[in-house]
CSV table of C-alpha atoms in Angstrom, one decimal:
chain,number,residue,atom,x,y,z
E,1,MET,CA,-90.7,-4.8,-44.4
E,2,GLY,CA,-90.1,-5.1,-40.9
E,3,LYS,CA,-91.6,-3.0,-38.1
E,4,LEU,CA,-88.6,-1.1,-37.0
E,5,ASP,CA,-86.6,-0.5,-40.8
E,6,GLY,CA,-83.9,2.0,-39.8
E,7,ARG,CA,-84.2,2.2,-36.7
E,8,VAL,CA,-81.5,2.1,-34.6
E,9,VAL,CA,-82.1,1.0,-30.7
E,10,ILE,CA,-79.9,1.2,-27.6
E,11,ILE,CA,-81.3,-1.1,-24.6
E,12,THR,CA,-79.2,-1.9,-21.1
E,13,GLY,CA,-79.7,-4.0,-19.8
E,14,ALA,CA,-79.3,-5.7,-22.9
E,15,ALA,CA,-77.2,-9.1,-21.9
E,16,ARG,CA,-80.0,-11.3,-20.8
E,17,GLY,CA,-83.9,-10.5,-19.5
E,18,GLN,CA,-86.1,-8.0,-21.3
E,19,GLY,CA,-83.7,-6.7,-23.2
E,20,GLU,CA,-81.8,-9.4,-24.6
E,21,HIS,CA,-85.5,-10.4,-26.0
E,22,ALA,CA,-86.0,-6.7,-27.2
E,23,ALA,CA,-82.7,-6.4,-28.9
E,24,ARG,CA,-83.2,-9.7,-30.4
E,25,LEU,CA,-87.1,-8.9,-31.1
E,26,PHE,CA,-86.1,-5.5,-33.2
E,27,ALA,CA,-83.2,-6.2,-35.3
E,28,ALA,CA,-85.7,-9.1,-36.1
E,29,GLU,CA,-88.1,-5.8,-37.0
E,30,GLY,CA,-84.7,-4.3,-39.1
E,31,ALA,CA,-83.4,-2.8,-35.6
E,32,ALA,CA,-79.6,-2.0,-35.2
E,33,VAL,CA,-79.4,-2.5,-31.9
E,34,VAL,CA,-77.2,-1.8,-29.0
E,35,LEU,CA,-76.8,-3.9,-26.4
E,36,GLY,CA,-75.7,-2.2,-23.1
E,37,ASP,CA,-74.5,-3.7,-20.7
E,38,VAL,CA,-71.8,-4.7,-17.4
E,39,LEU,CA,-71.6,-8.9,-18.4
E,40,ASP,CA,-69.1,-8.7,-21.0
E,41,GLU,CA,-69.8,-12.3,-22.2
E,42,GLN,CA,-72.9,-12.4,-22.2
E,43,GLY,CA,-73.3,-9.2,-23.9
E,44,GLU,CA,-70.9,-9.7,-26.2
E,45,ALA,CA,-73.0,-13.6,-27.6
E,46,VAL,CA,-76.0,-12.7,-27.2
E,47,ALA,CA,-75.7,-9.0,-30.1
E,48,LYS,CA,-73.6,-12.5,-32.6
E,49,ASP,CA,-76.2,-14.6,-32.1
E,50,ILE,CA,-77.9,-11.5,-33.1
E,51,ARG,CA,-75.6,-11.1,-36.2
E,52,GLU,CA,-75.8,-15.4,-37.9
E,53,ASP,CA,-79.1,-14.7,-36.7
E,54,THR,CA,-80.0,-11.9,-38.6
E,55,GLY,CA,-77.2,-12.5,-41.3
E,56,ALA,CA,-76.9,-8.7,-41.1
E,57,GLU,CA,-73.7,-6.5,-39.3
E,58,ARG,CA,-77.6,-5.4,-37.2
E,59,ALA,CA,-76.5,-5.9,-33.2
E,60,LEU,CA,-73.2,-4.4,-30.8
E,61,TYR,CA,-72.6,-4.4,-28.0
E,62,VAL,CA,-70.5,-2.0,-26.0
E,63,PRO,CA,-69.7,-1.8,-22.2
E,64,LEU,CA,-72.3,0.8,-20.6
E,65,ASP,CA,-72.6,1.4,-16.4
E,66,VAL,CA,-76.0,3.0,-16.6
E,67,ARG,CA,-74.6,4.4,-13.2
E,68,GLY,CA,-72.3,6.8,-15.6
E,69,GLU,CA,-72.2,9.6,-17.7
E,70,ASP,CA,-69.0,8.8,-19.1
E,71,ASP,CA,-70.1,5.3,-19.7
E,72,TRP,CA,-72.8,6.6,-21.3
E,73,THR,CA,-71.4,9.2,-24.0
E,74,ARG,CA,-68.9,6.5,-25.4
E,75,ALA,CA,-71.9,4.6,-25.5
E,76,VAL,CA,-73.9,7.0,-28.3
E,77,ARG,CA,-70.1,7.5,-30.1
E,78,ALA,CA,-69.6,4.1,-30.5
E,79,ALA,CA,-73.0,3.0,-32.0
E,80,LYS,CA,-73.1,6.9,-34.0
E,81,GLU,CA,-69.9,5.2,-35.2
E,82,ARG,CA,-71.3,2.4,-36.5
E,83,PHE,CA,-74.4,2.5,-37.8
E,84,GLY,CA,-74.6,7.2,-38.0
E,85,HIS,CA,-77.2,7.5,-35.4
E,86,VAL,CA,-79.5,7.0,-32.7
E,87,ASP,CA,-83.2,6.9,-32.6
E,88,GLY,CA,-83.8,5.2,-30.0
E,89,LEU,CA,-83.7,4.1,-26.4
E,90,VAL,CA,-85.3,1.3,-24.1
E,91,ASN,CA,-83.9,2.2,-20.7
E,92,ASN,CA,-84.3,-1.5,-18.8
E,93,ALA,CA,-81.5,-2.0,-17.4
E,94,GLY,CA,-82.3,-2.3,-13.2
E,95,VAL,CA,-82.2,-3.6,-9.5
E,96,LEU,CA,-84.0,-5.3,-8.0
E,97,ARG,CA,-83.5,-5.7,-4.1
E,98,PHE,CA,-85.5,-7.4,-0.6
E,99,GLY,CA,-85.9,-6.4,2.8
E,100,GLU,CA,-87.7,-4.3,5.1
E,101,LEU,CA,-88.3,-0.6,5.2
E,102,ALA,CA,-86.7,-0.5,8.8
E,103,ARG,CA,-83.6,-2.7,8.3
E,104,THR,CA,-82.0,-0.5,4.5
E,105,SER,CA,-79.3,0.4,4.4
E,106,LEU,CA,-79.2,3.6,2.8
E,107,ALA,CA,-76.0,2.1,0.6
E,108,GLU,CA,-78.0,-0.1,-1.0
E,109,TYR,CA,-81.2,2.3,-1.4
E,110,ARG,CA,-78.3,4.1,-3.1
E,111,GLU,CA,-77.2,1.2,-5.4
E,112,VAL,CA,-80.5,1.5,-6.3
E,113,VAL,CA,-81.7,4.5,-7.5
E,114,ASP,CA,-78.0,5.1,-8.5
E,115,VAL,CA,-78.9,2.4,-11.4
E,116,ASN,CA,-83.3,2.0,-11.9
E,117,GLN,CA,-83.3,6.3,-11.3
E,118,ILE,CA,-80.5,7.8,-12.2
E,119,GLY,CA,-79.3,4.9,-14.7
E,120,CYS,CA,-82.8,6.3,-16.9
E,121,PHE,CA,-81.9,9.7,-16.3
E,122,LEU,CA,-78.3,10.7,-17.3
E,123,GLY,CA,-79.9,8.1,-20.7
E,124,MET,CA,-83.0,9.9,-21.5
E,125,ARG,CA,-80.7,13.0,-21.2
E,126,ALA,CA,-77.7,11.2,-23.6
E,127,VAL,CA,-79.8,10.0,-26.4
E,128,VAL,CA,-81.9,13.5,-26.7
E,129,PRO,CA,-79.9,15.0,-28.6
E,130,GLU,CA,-79.5,12.4,-30.9
E,131,LEU,CA,-82.9,12.1,-31.4
E,132,GLU,CA,-83.5,15.6,-32.0
E,133,ALA,CA,-80.5,15.4,-34.5
E,134,CYS,CA,-83.1,12.7,-36.1
E,135,GLY,CA,-85.5,14.9,-36.6
E,136,GLY,CA,-87.6,12.1,-33.8
E,137,GLY,CA,-87.6,8.8,-32.2
E,138,THR,CA,-89.1,7.2,-28.8
E,139,ILE,CA,-87.6,7.1,-26.2
E,140,VAL,CA,-89.7,4.4,-23.2
E,141,ASN,CA,-89.0,3.5,-20.1
E,142,THR,CA,-88.7,0.5,-17.4
E,143,SER,CA,-91.6,1.2,-14.4
E,144,SER,CA,-92.4,-1.4,-12.4
E,145,TYR,CA,-96.9,-2.3,-12.0
E,146,ALA,CA,-94.5,-1.6,-8.2
E,147,ALA,CA,-94.6,2.1,-9.3
E,148,LEU,CA,-98.3,2.1,-9.2
E,149,SER,CA,-99.4,-0.5,-6.3
E,150,GLY,CA,-97.1,-0.8,-3.3
E,151,MET,CA,-95.9,-3.9,-2.1
E,152,ALA,CA,-94.0,-4.6,0.3
E,153,TYR,CA,-89.9,-5.6,1.5
E,154,ILE,CA,-89.2,-2.7,-2.4
E,155,THR,CA,-89.1,-0.2,-1.1
E,156,ALA,CA,-86.2,1.4,-3.2
E,157,TYR,CA,-87.1,-0.2,-5.9
E,158,ALA,CA,-90.9,1.3,-6.2
E,159,ALA,CA,-89.2,4.5,-5.4
E,160,THR,CA,-87.2,4.5,-8.2
E,161,LYS,CA,-90.0,2.8,-10.4
E,162,ALA,CA,-92.6,5.5,-9.1
E,163,ALA,CA,-89.6,8.5,-10.5
E,164,ILE,CA,-89.9,6.3,-13.9
E,165,LEU,CA,-93.3,7.4,-14.1
E,166,GLY,CA,-92.4,11.2,-13.5
E,167,MET,CA,-89.8,11.3,-15.6
E,168,THR,CA,-91.0,10.4,-18.3
E,169,ARG,CA,-94.7,12.1,-18.5
E,170,VAL,CA,-92.0,15.2,-17.7
E,171,ALA,CA,-89.9,14.1,-19.8
E,172,SER,CA,-92.6,13.7,-23.3
E,173,MET,CA,-94.6,16.2,-22.7
E,174,GLU,CA,-91.2,18.6,-23.8
E,175,LEU,CA,-89.4,16.2,-25.8
E,176,ALA,CA,-93.1,15.9,-28.1
E,177,GLY,CA,-92.4,19.2,-29.8
E,178,GLU,CA,-88.9,17.3,-31.6
E,179,GLY,CA,-91.3,14.7,-32.6
E,180,ILE,CA,-90.2,12.2,-30.2
E,181,ARG,CA,-92.5,10.3,-28.2
E,182,VAL,CA,-91.2,8.6,-23.9
E,183,ASN,CA,-93.4,6.2,-22.9
E,184,ALA,CA,-93.1,3.5,-19.7
E,185,ILE,CA,-93.3,-0.3,-19.8
E,186,CYS,CA,-94.8,-2.0,-15.7
E,187,PRO,CA,-93.7,-5.0,-15.4
E,188,GLY,CA,-95.8,-7.7,-13.6
E,189,ALA,CA,-93.7,-10.5,-12.7
E,190,ILE,CA,-92.1,-11.5,-15.2
E,191,ASP,CA,-89.9,-14.6,-15.7
E,192,THR,CA,-86.3,-13.7,-15.6
E,193,PRO,CA,-82.8,-13.0,-13.4
E,194,MET,CA,-84.3,-10.7,-11.4
E,195,VAL,CA,-87.0,-12.6,-10.3
E,196,ARG,CA,-85.7,-15.8,-11.0
E,197,PRO,CA,-81.7,-15.9,-9.7
E,198,PRO,CA,-80.0,-19.0,-9.4
E,199,SER,CA,-80.1,-21.2,-6.8
E,200,ALA,CA,-76.1,-21.4,-4.9
E,201,ASP,CA,-75.2,-25.3,-6.3
E,202,GLY,CA,-76.6,-24.1,-9.9
E,203,SER,CA,-79.4,-26.4,-10.3
E,204,GLY,CA,-82.7,-24.9,-10.3
E,205,PHE,CA,-83.3,-21.5,-9.6
E,206,ALA,CA,-83.9,-20.4,-5.8
E,207,ASP,CA,-83.6,-17.5,-3.2
E,208,GLU,CA,-84.8,-16.0,-0.1
E,209,ARG,CA,-88.4,-15.7,-0.9
E,210,GLY,CA,-88.1,-20.1,-1.6
E,211,SER,CA,-87.5,-22.6,-4.4
E,212,THR,CA,-89.3,-22.6,-7.8
E,213,GLU,CA,-91.8,-24.4,-7.2
E,214,GLU,CA,-92.5,-22.6,-4.0
E,215,LEU,CA,-92.6,-19.4,-6.8
E,216,ASP,CA,-94.5,-20.5,-8.7
E,217,ALA,CA,-97.3,-21.9,-7.0
E,218,PHE,CA,-97.0,-18.3,-5.6
E,219,TYR,CA,-97.2,-16.1,-8.6
E,220,SER,CA,-100.0,-19.4,-9.8
E,221,LYS,CA,-102.8,-17.8,-7.7
E,222,LEU,CA,-101.7,-13.8,-7.1
E,223,VAL,CA,-101.6,-13.0,-11.0
E,224,PRO,CA,-105.1,-13.6,-12.8
E,225,GLN,CA,-103.7,-15.7,-15.2
E,226,GLY,CA,-102.3,-18.0,-13.2
E,227,ARG,CA,-97.9,-18.2,-14.2
E,228,LEU,CA,-95.6,-15.2,-14.2
E,229,GLY,CA,-95.5,-13.4,-17.5
E,230,ARG,CA,-92.4,-14.0,-19.9
E,231,PRO,CA,-89.6,-11.1,-21.1
E,232,GLU,CA,-91.1,-11.7,-24.9
E,233,GLU,CA,-94.7,-10.6,-24.2
E,234,VAL,CA,-92.3,-7.5,-22.8
E,235,ALA,CA,-90.8,-6.8,-25.2
E,236,ARG,CA,-92.4,-7.3,-27.6
E,237,LEU,CA,-94.8,-4.0,-26.2
E,238,ALA,CA,-91.7,-2.5,-26.0
E,239,LEU,CA,-91.7,-2.4,-29.5
E,240,PHE,CA,-96.0,-1.7,-30.3
E,241,LEU,CA,-93.8,1.6,-28.0
E,242,THR,CA,-91.3,1.9,-30.5
E,243,CYS,CA,-92.9,1.5,-33.5
E,244,GLU,CA,-95.5,3.4,-36.2
E,245,ASP,CA,-98.1,1.3,-34.3
E,246,SER,CA,-98.0,3.7,-31.2
E,247,SER,CA,-98.1,7.2,-33.0
E,248,TYR,CA,-100.7,8.8,-31.8
E,249,ILE,CA,-98.6,7.3,-28.5
E,250,SER,CA,-96.9,9.1,-25.4
E,251,GLY,CA,-96.6,10.3,-22.3
E,252,GLN,CA,-98.4,6.7,-21.2
E,253,PRO,CA,-97.6,3.6,-18.4
E,254,PHE,CA,-98.3,0.3,-20.0
E,255,VAL,CA,-99.2,-2.2,-17.2
E,256,ILE,CA,-97.8,-5.6,-18.5
E,257,ASP,CA,-99.2,-7.9,-15.6
E,258,GLY,CA,-101.6,-10.3,-15.7
E,259,GLY,CA,-104.3,-8.8,-14.6
E,260,TRP,CA,-102.2,-8.7,-11.4
E,261,LEU,CA,-103.1,-5.0,-10.7
E,262,ALA,CA,-107.3,-5.7,-11.1
E,263,GLY,CA,-107.6,-6.2,-8.6
E,264,VAL,CA,-107.4,-9.2,-5.0
E,265,GLN,CA,-107.4,-12.6,-6.0
E,266,MET,CA,-109.5,-14.4,-4.1
E,267,VAL,CA,-108.1,-17.6,-2.6
């Protein structure tokens, strides 16, 4: 028996990174998963992989730009048509932009707000009626370490992730009577394309923050556990908050950061 047998969960940003790992893990635990993303080719490939791995029609990819109300309507409709109902959501899609506060354009700030904050809001709003119809369910929102501790050069990102915590708390209170639990995960530095984007020549991962080796060295000193987190570790936390193991938990932020938030490392 899997921990999510009979569940139907929509996961956004599921074509790669944390979302992909969550989709694979949830399906392995018995859930039918609806993978939403704007990376159609990658998303379709992950869904196909899951179907082959599970030997069942347990995964569906749907094009989903989380900023669009119509996209959410179509995604929920597709999920119900294929699997009959929806009783879970993992709001994982997000973007990260680096830049000094005084040099962040309004357009860039709004882009991050539209994806991270409004996308999360629209997802909850679209799915809540379906969860109510099922007699309950779960929502897991992806916030961040940055919502709980200051970090330079990510004003827009930190603002949206703090907003997600606020929405999570409010939603958990409003929906408790409907049997719906709402929680948030707050990852630190996780080894995904968001933290480690591909280099221009395709040879590795690097950006304006330095080479992949420099990035690893940076986090080895900064994080008490001495490394970047792995997306499968975040997926296991999302699973915990989606299954009955967390049946008396709602409205809470869960930090997964290798001890980073605990304090200052003496280097």
